Coordinates of C-alpha atoms in Angstrom, one line a residue:
X1 CA 2.3 -15.2 -9.6
X2 CA 2.3 -12.2 -12.0
X3 CA 2.1 -9.5 -9.3
X4 CA 5.5 -8.0 -9.8
X5 CA 6.1 -6.0 -13.0
X6 CA 9.5 -4.8 -14.3
X7 CA 9.7 -2.3 -17.2
X8 CA 12.9 -2.6 -19.2
X9 CA 14.4 -0.4 -21.9
X10 CA 17.2 -1.9 -24.0
X11 CA 17.4 -4.8 -21.5
X12 CA 17.9 -2.5 -18.5
X13 CA 15.3 -2.2 -15.7
X14 CA 13.9 1.3 -15.5
X15 CA 10.8 1.0 -13.4
X16 CA 9.2 -1.6 -11.1
X17 CA 5.6 -1.9 -9.7
X18 CA 3.6 -4.6 -8.0
X19 CA 0.0 -5.2 -7.1
X20 CA -1.8 -7.0 -4.3
X21 CA -3.5 -10.3 -4.6
X22 CA -7.0 -9.4 -5.7
X23 CA -9.6 -9.6 -3.0
X24 CA -13.4 -9.0 -3.4
X25 CA -12.8 -7.8 -6.9
X26 CA -10.2 -5.2 -6.0
X27 CA -6.4 -5.1 -6.6
X28 CA -4.1 -2.4 -5.2
X29 CA -1.0 -1.2 -7.1
X30 CA 1.9 -0.6 -4.7
X31 CA 5.6 -0.1 -4.5
X32 CA 6.1 1.9 -7.7
X33 CA 9.8 2.7 -8.1
X34 CA 12.0 4.3 -10.7
X35 CA 15.7 4.6 -10.1
X36 CA 16.8 8.2 -9.9
X37 CA 18.7 8.2 -13.2
X38 CA 15.7 6.9 -15.1
X39 CA 13.1 9.4 -13.7
X40 CA 11.4 12.0 -15.8
X41 CA 11.0 9.7 -18.9
X42 CA 7.4 8.6 -18.2
X43 CA 8.3 5.0 -17.3
X44 CA 6.3 5.0 -14.1
X45 CA 3.3 6.5 -15.9
X46 CA 3.5 3.9 -18.7
X47 CA 3.9 1.0 -16.3
X48 CA 1.2 2.1 -13.9
X49 CA -1.2 2.8 -16.8
X50 CA -0.4 -0.6 -18.4
X51 CA -0.8 -2.5 -15.1
X52 CA -4.0 -0.6 -14.3
X53 CA -5.5 -1.5 -17.7
X54 CA -4.4 -5.1 -17.4
X55 CA -6.1 -5.5 -14.0
X56 CA -9.2 -3.6 -15.2
X57 CA -9.4 -6.0 -18.2
X58 CA -9.5 -8.9 -15.8
X59 CA -12.7 -7.3 -14.3
X60 CA -11.0 -5.8 -11.2
X61 CA -11.3 -2.5 -9.6
X62 CA -7.9 -1.0 -9.1
X63 CA -6.7 1.3 -6.3
X64 CA -3.4 2.7 -5.1
X65 CA -2.1 4.6 -2.1
X66 CA 0.2 7.4 -2.6
X67 CA 2.2 9.8 -0.3
X68 CA 0.5 13.2 -0.2
X69 CA 3.9 14.7 0.3
X70 CA 5.1 13.6 -3.1
X71 CA 3.6 15.9 -5.8
X72 CA 5.4 14.1 -8.6
X73 CA 3.7 10.7 -8.0
X74 CA 0.4 12.3 -7.3
X75 CA 0.5 14.2 -10.6
X76 CA 1.5 11.0 -12.4
X77 CA -1.5 9.1 -11.0
X78 CA -4.0 11.9 -11.6
X79 CA -2.8 12.3 -15.3
X80 CA -3.5 8.6 -16.0
X81 CA -7.0 8.8 -14.4
X82 CA -6.7 8.1 -10.7
X83 CA -8.7 10.4 -8.5
X84 CA -8.1 11.1 -4.8
X85 CA -11.0 9.7 -2.7
X86 CA -9.6 9.7 0.9
X87 CA -6.8 10.7 3.1
X88 CA -5.4 8.3 5.8
X89 CA -3.1 8.8 8.7
X90 CA -1.1 6.3 10.8
X91 CA -1.5 6.8 14.5
X92 CA 0.4 4.8 17.1
X93 CA -0.9 4.7 20.7
X94 CA 1.4 3.8 23.5
X95 CA 0.3 3.0 27.0
X96 CA 1.1 5.5 29.7
X97 CA 4.1 4.8 31.9
X98 CA 3.5 2.6 34.9
X99 CA 4.2 4.2 38.2

């Protein structure tokens, strides 16, 4: 369906990313991954920038979620034009024990 993208160099996969099925004019980039031995070469930056532009050219707004504890990915996304707009947290509620 064209939602999974693989970046290759000399026939070897060096980075992978996907995006959500567009909904209400918005697509979300997710699951960006570069194997450890291919990191630091700009592959993720290039792939995310390319994927973002491709989706934008289709008339979509593009979003992504990132882990605030990962300064490398946050720096990558900000350098290619993404801006932080909100923080989120996951909260799990459990019922109190029954007596």
